[in-house]
mmCIF file with all atom_site columns, C-alpha atoms in Angstrom:
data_model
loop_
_atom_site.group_PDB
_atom_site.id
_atom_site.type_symbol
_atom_site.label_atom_id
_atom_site.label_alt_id
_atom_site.label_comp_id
_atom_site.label_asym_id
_atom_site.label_entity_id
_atom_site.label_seq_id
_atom_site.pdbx_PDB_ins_code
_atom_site.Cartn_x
_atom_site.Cartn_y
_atom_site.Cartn_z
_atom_site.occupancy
_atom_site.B_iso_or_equiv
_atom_site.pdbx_formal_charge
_atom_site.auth_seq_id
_atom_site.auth_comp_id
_atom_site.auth_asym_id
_atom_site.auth_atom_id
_atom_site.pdbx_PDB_model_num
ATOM 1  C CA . UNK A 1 1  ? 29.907 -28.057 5.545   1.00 0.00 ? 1093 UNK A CA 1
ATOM 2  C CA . UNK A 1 2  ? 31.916 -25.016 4.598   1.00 0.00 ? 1094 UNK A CA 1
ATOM 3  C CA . UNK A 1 3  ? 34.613 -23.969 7.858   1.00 0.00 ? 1095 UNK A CA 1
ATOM 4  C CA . UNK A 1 4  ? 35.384 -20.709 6.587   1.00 0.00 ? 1096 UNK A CA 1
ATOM 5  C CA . UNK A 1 5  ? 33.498 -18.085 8.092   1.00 0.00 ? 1097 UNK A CA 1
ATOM 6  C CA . UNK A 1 6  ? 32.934 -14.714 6.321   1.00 0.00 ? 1098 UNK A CA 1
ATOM 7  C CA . UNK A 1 7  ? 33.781 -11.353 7.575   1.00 0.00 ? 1099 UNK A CA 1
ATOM 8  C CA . UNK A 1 8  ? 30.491 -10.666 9.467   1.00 0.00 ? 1100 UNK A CA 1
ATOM 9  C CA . UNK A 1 9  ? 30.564 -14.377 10.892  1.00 0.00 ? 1101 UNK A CA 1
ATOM 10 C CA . UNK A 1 10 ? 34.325 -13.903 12.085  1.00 0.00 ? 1102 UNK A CA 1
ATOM 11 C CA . UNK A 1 11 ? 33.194 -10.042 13.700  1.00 0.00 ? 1103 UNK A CA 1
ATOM 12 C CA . UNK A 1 12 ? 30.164 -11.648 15.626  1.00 0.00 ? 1104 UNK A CA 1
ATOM 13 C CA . UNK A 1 13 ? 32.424 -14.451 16.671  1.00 0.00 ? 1105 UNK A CA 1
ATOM 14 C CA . UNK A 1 14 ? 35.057 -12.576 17.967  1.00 0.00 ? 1106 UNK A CA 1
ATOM 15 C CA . UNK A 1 15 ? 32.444 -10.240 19.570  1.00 0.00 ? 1107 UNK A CA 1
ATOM 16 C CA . UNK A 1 16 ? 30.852 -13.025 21.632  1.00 0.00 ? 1108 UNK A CA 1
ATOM 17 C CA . UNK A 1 17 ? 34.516 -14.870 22.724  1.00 0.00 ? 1109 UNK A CA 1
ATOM 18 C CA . UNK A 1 18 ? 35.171 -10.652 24.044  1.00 0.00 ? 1110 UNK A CA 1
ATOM 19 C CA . UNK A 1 19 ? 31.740 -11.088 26.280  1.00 0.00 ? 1111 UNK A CA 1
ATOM 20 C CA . UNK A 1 20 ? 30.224 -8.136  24.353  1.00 0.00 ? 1112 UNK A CA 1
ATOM 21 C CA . UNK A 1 21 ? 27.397 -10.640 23.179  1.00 0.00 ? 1113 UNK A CA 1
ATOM 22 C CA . UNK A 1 22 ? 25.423 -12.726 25.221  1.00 0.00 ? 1114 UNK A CA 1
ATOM 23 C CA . UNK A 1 23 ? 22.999 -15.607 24.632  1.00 0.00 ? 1115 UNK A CA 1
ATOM 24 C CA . UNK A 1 24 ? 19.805 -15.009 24.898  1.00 0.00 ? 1116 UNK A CA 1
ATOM 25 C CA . UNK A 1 25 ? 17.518 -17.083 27.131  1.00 0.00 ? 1117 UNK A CA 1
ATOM 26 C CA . UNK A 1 26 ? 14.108 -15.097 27.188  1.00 0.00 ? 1118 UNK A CA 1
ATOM 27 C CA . UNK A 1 27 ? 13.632 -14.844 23.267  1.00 0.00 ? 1119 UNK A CA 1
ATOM 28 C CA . UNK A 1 28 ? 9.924  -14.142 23.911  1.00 0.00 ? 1120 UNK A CA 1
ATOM 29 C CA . UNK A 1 29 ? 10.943 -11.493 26.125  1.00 0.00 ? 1121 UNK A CA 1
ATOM 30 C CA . UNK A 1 30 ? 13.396 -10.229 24.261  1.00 0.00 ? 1122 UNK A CA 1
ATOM 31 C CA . UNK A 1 31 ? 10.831 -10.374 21.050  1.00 0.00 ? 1123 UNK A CA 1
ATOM 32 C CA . UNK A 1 32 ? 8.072  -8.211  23.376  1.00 0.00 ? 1124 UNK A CA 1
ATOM 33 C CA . UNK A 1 33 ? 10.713 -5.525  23.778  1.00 0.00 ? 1125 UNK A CA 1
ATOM 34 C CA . UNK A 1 34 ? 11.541 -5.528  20.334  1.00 0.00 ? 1126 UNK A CA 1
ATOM 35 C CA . UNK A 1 35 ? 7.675  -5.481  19.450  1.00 0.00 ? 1127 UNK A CA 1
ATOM 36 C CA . UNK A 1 36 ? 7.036  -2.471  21.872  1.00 0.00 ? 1128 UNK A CA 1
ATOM 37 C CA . UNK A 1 37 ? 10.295 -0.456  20.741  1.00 0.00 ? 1129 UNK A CA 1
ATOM 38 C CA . UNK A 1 38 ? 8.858  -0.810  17.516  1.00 0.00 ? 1130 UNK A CA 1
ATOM 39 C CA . UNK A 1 39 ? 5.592  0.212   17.955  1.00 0.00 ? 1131 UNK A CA 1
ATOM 40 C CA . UNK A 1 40 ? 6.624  3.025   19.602  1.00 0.00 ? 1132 UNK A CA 1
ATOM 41 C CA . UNK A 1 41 ? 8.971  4.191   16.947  1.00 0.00 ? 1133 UNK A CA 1
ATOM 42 C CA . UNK A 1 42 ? 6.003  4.219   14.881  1.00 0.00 ? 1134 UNK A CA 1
ATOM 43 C CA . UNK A 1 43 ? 4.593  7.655   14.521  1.00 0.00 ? 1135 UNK A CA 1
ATOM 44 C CA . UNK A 1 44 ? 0.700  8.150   12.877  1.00 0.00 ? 1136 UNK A CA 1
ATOM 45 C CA . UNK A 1 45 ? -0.338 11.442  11.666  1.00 0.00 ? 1137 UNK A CA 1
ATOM 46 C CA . UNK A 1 46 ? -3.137 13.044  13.098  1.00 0.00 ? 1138 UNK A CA 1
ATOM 47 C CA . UNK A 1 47 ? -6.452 13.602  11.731  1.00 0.00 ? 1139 UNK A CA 1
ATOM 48 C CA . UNK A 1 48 ? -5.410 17.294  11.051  1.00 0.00 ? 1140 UNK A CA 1
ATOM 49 C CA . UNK A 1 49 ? -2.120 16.158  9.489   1.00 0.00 ? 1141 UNK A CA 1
ATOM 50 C CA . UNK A 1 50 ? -3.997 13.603  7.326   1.00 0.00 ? 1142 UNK A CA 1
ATOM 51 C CA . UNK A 1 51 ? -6.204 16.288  6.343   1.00 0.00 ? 1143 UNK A CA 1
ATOM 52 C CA . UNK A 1 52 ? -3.657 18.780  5.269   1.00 0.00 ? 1144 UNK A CA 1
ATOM 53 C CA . UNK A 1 53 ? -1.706 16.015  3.865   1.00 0.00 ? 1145 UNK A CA 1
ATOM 54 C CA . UNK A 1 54 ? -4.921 15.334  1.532   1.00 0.00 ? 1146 UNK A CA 1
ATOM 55 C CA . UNK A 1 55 ? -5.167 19.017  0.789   1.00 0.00 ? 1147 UNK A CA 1
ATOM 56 C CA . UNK A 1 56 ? -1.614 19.324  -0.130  1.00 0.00 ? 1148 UNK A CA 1
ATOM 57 C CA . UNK A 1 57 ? -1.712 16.014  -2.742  1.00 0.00 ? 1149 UNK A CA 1
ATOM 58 C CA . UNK A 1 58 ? -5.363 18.134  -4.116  1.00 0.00 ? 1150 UNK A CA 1
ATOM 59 C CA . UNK A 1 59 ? -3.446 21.178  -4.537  1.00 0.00 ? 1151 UNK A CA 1
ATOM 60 C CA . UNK A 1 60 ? -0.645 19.628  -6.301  1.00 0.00 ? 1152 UNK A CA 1
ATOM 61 C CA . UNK A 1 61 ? -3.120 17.398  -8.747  1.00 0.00 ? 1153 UNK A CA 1
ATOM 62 C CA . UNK A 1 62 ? -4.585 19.992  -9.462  1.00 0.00 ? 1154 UNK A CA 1
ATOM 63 C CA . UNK A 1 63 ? -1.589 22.563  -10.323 1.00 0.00 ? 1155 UNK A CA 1
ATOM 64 C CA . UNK A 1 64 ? -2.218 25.408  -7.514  1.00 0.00 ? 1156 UNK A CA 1
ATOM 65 C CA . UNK A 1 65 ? 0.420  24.241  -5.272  1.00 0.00 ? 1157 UNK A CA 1
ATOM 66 C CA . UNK A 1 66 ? 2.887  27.102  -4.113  1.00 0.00 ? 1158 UNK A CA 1
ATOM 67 C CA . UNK A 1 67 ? 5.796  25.090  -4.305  1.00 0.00 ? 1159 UNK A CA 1
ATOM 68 C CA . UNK A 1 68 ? 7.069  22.262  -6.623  1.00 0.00 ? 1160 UNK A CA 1
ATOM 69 C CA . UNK A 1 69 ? 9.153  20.654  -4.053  1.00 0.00 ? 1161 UNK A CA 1
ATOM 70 C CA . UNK A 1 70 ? 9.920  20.319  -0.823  1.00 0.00 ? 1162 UNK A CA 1
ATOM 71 C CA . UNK A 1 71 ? 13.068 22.713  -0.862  1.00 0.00 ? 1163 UNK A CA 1
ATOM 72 C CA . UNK A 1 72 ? 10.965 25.458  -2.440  1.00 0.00 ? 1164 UNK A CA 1
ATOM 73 C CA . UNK A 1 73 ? 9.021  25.257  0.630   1.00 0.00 ? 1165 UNK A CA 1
ATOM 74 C CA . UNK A 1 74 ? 12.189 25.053  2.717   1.00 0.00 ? 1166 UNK A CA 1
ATOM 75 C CA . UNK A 1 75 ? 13.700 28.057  1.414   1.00 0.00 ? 1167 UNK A CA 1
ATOM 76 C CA . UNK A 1 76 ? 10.608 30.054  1.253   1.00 0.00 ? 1168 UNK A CA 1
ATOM 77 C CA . UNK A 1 77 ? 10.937 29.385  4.939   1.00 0.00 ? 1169 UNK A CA 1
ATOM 78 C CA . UNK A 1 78 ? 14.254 30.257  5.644   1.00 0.00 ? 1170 UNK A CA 1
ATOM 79 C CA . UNK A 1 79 ? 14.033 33.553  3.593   1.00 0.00 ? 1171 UNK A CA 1
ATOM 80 C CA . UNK A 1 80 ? 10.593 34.326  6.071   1.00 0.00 ? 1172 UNK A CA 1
ATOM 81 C CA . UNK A 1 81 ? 12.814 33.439  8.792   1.00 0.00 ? 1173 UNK A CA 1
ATOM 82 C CA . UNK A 1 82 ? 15.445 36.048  7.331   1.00 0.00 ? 1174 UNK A CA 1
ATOM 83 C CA . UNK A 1 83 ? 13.444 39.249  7.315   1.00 0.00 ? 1175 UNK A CA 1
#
């Protein structure tokens, strides 16, 4: 078995032996909070938003989109935004 520990192995070590890291004794517990954190850092578009996204990917298919990019439409906002 190799006794040299890498970089990230020698940070972690020296981060438990400081008591920022602790062991963890409720995994599952500690896997449902990862679970829910997760899920709700998961954001869905709306049924509106899925709509207009679909519109949007029709307009551009078919070549009668306003903008070729998304900084087109950025700018064209900023300019409104302007006057």
């Amino acid at each position: 078995m190799n006794d040299q520990l890498n970089r990230e192995e020698r940070e972690i070590l020296e981060k438990f032996n400081e008591g920022e890291l602790h062991p963890i004794t409720d995994v599952e517990g500690e896997m449902t909070t990862a679970r829910q954190a997760a899920r709700s850092a998961l954001k869905v578009p709306n049924a509106e938003t899925r709509r207009a996204m679909a519109e949007s990917e029709e307009m551009m298919r078919q070549g009668t989109a306003r903008f070729a990019s998304a900084e087109e439409l950025f700018a064209e906002f900023e300019r409104a935004d302007d006057q």
